[in-house]
Amino acid sequence: MEKKLRELLENAKTEIDLADSMDILESTRVKYLGKKGELTQILRGMGSLSPEERPVVGKVANEVRETIQVLIENAKAAIRDRALERQLESEVIDITMPGKEIELGNKHPLTQSFDELKNIFIGMGFKIAEGPEVETVYYNFDALNAPANHPSRDMSDTFYINDDIVLRTQTSPVQVRAMEKMKPPIRIISPGRCFRNDTPDATHSPMFHQLEGLVIDKGITLGDLKGTLEVFVKAFLGENTKIKFRPHYFPFTEPSAEVDASCFKCGGVGCNFCKGSGWIELLGAGMVHPNVLRNGGIDPEEYGGFAFGMGIDRLTMLKYGIDDIRLFFENDMRFLKQF
Ligand code: FA5
């Protein structure tokens, strides 16, 4: 029986040496050491041995089992190592290969306008203030002196989240928020997104951008508003640009005006761009209404101020001669790369 065991070990060794895959090694293990394997078969014959022989054969059987187990484990480890080596060899990085070219984008034209406008106003001593895009009805309408029946409050003009919360329709709510937080003198601009329930067309987008301006101090006059806007327009649209104030109505300013710039395409003579008038509408502006100052906690007897709000999308369209606002939001690289 001992001889049989030694023979079994030799056979197993040869098979393990020849095995070149995990599957073959596993079936070799089952063949020799499994429940119905050859070793078990031989050990079944132990009953016929004398009591003296049994421990001797038992010891040899254990040695054979352990040796086969160790040989199989070693062979499996060698196969794993070879596989890893092959994988590492095949995955060697060729550092001499030319890299993939990464295409650099450029700033969106609206971002470029915002950067330019911020520079101009920071140069005049303005600071940047921010307000939320999801705004309360109080800050978007009530605090801005908008009467309860003002048409802009209608569901057909404003996106309501619920009765008290809206997507802001303008950047003007930042005026009162700034007054609450800061003490005069206040000189801020506030750029950002606005939302209106407008049907998209060449000049309307339900999401668009405005830049709000607010100055509060003692002795501020309409002349300060005109001077500030003149500096801005010349810097943004060109030295020769002129501005014109047209009377208008906004609930939060009194007096209020719409401000036009002389057409920078034709210099004011009249062309296709300005529809022959020589002027292009730029923004809304006016002297801050006393009620708005009061809502912001500022005494209108002591302080006054001016505010203005411009549509950045339309301003950028005018500056670059873009004829459809929707182009800004379509992410077409052929369009965006031109700026
Ligand atoms: C206002 O929103 C006032 N808050 C501006 C203001 C501020 C006046 C401070 C006085 C003092 P208005 O509704 O006119 O005003 O909008 C201002 C600009 O936003 C417009 O001239 C236009 O350029 C832009 N705008 C309005 N609706 C849209 C839209 N749907 N798509 C693109 N631009 C728009």
mmCIF file of N, CA and C in Angstrom, residues 110 113 201-204 264 273 311-326 328:
data_model
loop_
_atom_site.group_PDB
_atom_site.id
_atom_site.type_symbol
_atom_site.label_atom_id
_atom_site.label_comp_id
_atom_site.label_asym_id
_atom_site.label_seq_id
_atom_site.Cartn_x
_atom_site.Cartn_y
_atom_site.Cartn_z
ATOM 1 N N LEU A 110 -21.305 85.635 -23.463
ATOM 2 C CA LEU A 110 -21.970 86.305 -22.336
ATOM 3 C C LEU A 110 -21.015 86.443 -21.145
ATOM 4 N N SER A 113 -18.820 89.313 -21.853
ATOM 5 C CA SER A 113 -19.491 90.589 -21.567
ATOM 6 C C SER A 113 -19.496 90.862 -20.070
ATOM 7 N N ASP A 201 -38.083 83.731 -28.807
ATOM 8 C CA ASP A 201 -37.988 84.192 -30.203
ATOM 9 C C ASP A 201 -36.616 84.825 -30.368
ATOM 10 N N ALA A 202 -36.406 85.591 -31.433
ATOM 11 C CA ALA A 202 -35.054 86.095 -31.716
ATOM 12 C C ALA A 202 -34.516 87.011 -30.604
ATOM 13 N N THR A 203 -35.421 87.689 -29.858
ATOM 14 C CA THR A 203 -34.946 88.629 -28.828
ATOM 15 C C THR A 203 -35.420 88.269 -27.418
ATOM 16 N N HIS A 204 -36.182 87.154 -27.270
ATOM 17 C CA HIS A 204 -36.676 86.751 -25.948
ATOM 18 C C HIS A 204 -36.239 85.336 -25.621
ATOM 19 N N PHE A 264 -23.971 102.158 -32.732
ATOM 20 C CA PHE A 264 -22.509 102.112 -32.915
ATOM 21 C C PHE A 264 -22.140 101.558 -34.287
ATOM 22 N N PHE A 273 -29.503 98.189 -38.639
ATOM 23 C CA PHE A 273 -29.315 97.717 -37.272
ATOM 24 C C PHE A 273 -30.202 98.461 -36.282
ATOM 25 N N GLY A 311 -30.158 94.376 -19.875
ATOM 26 C CA GLY A 311 -30.207 92.990 -20.336
ATOM 27 C C GLY A 311 -28.907 92.653 -21.044
ATOM 28 N N ILE A 312 -28.154 91.740 -20.438
ATOM 29 C CA ILE A 312 -26.808 91.456 -20.953
ATOM 30 C C ILE A 312 -26.837 90.704 -22.285
ATOM 31 N N ASP A 313 -27.843 89.838 -22.436
ATOM 32 C CA ASP A 313 -27.918 89.070 -23.686
ATOM 33 C C ASP A 313 -28.115 90.031 -24.862
ATOM 34 N N ARG A 314 -29.074 90.952 -24.703
ATOM 35 C CA ARG A 314 -29.358 91.883 -25.808
ATOM 36 C C ARG A 314 -28.182 92.840 -26.023
ATOM 37 N N LEU A 315 -27.538 93.247 -24.921
ATOM 38 C CA LEU A 315 -26.384 94.142 -25.035
ATOM 39 C C LEU A 315 -25.262 93.450 -25.819
ATOM 40 N N THR A 316 -25.068 92.163 -25.533
ATOM 41 C CA THR A 316 -24.017 91.401 -26.223
ATOM 42 C C THR A 316 -24.396 91.199 -27.695
ATOM 43 N N MET A 317 -25.704 90.994 -27.957
ATOM 44 C CA MET A 317 -26.157 90.867 -29.345
ATOM 45 C C MET A 317 -25.863 92.148 -30.114
ATOM 46 N N LEU A 318 -26.117 93.292 -29.465
ATOM 47 C CA LEU A 318 -25.872 94.576 -30.121
ATOM 48 C C LEU A 318 -24.389 94.764 -30.394
ATOM 49 N N LYS A 319 -23.586 94.429 -29.384
ATOM 50 C CA LYS A 319 -22.145 94.661 -29.511
ATOM 51 C C LYS A 319 -21.532 93.858 -30.664
ATOM 52 N N TYR A 320 -21.997 92.599 -30.808
ATOM 53 C CA TYR A 320 -21.369 91.736 -31.821
ATOM 54 C C TYR A 320 -22.221 91.547 -33.079
ATOM 55 N N GLY A 321 -23.403 92.216 -33.128
ATOM 56 C CA GLY A 321 -24.264 92.049 -34.296
ATOM 57 C C GLY A 321 -24.851 90.654 -34.405
ATOM 58 N N ILE A 322 -25.237 90.056 -33.268
ATOM 59 C CA ILE A 322 -25.851 88.716 -33.252
ATOM 60 C C ILE A 322 -27.363 88.884 -33.414
ATOM 61 N N ASP A 323 -27.971 88.132 -34.347
ATOM 62 C CA ASP A 323 -29.372 88.438 -34.655
ATOM 63 C C ASP A 323 -30.373 87.495 -33.988
ATOM 64 N N ASP A 324 -29.896 86.538 -33.173
ATOM 65 C CA ASP A 324 -30.856 85.650 -32.498
ATOM 66 C C ASP A 324 -30.328 85.248 -31.129
ATOM 67 N N ILE A 325 -31.089 85.580 -30.066
ATOM 68 C CA ILE A 325 -30.647 85.330 -28.679
ATOM 69 C C ILE A 325 -30.483 83.842 -28.409
ATOM 70 N N ARG A 326 -31.253 82.999 -29.159
ATOM 71 C CA ARG A 326 -31.226 81.551 -28.899
ATOM 72 C C ARG A 326 -29.873 80.937 -29.199
ATOM 73 N N PHE A 328 -27.115 81.847 -28.148
ATOM 74 C CA PHE A 328 -26.287 81.810 -26.926
ATOM 75 C C PHE A 328 -26.436 80.492 -26.164
#
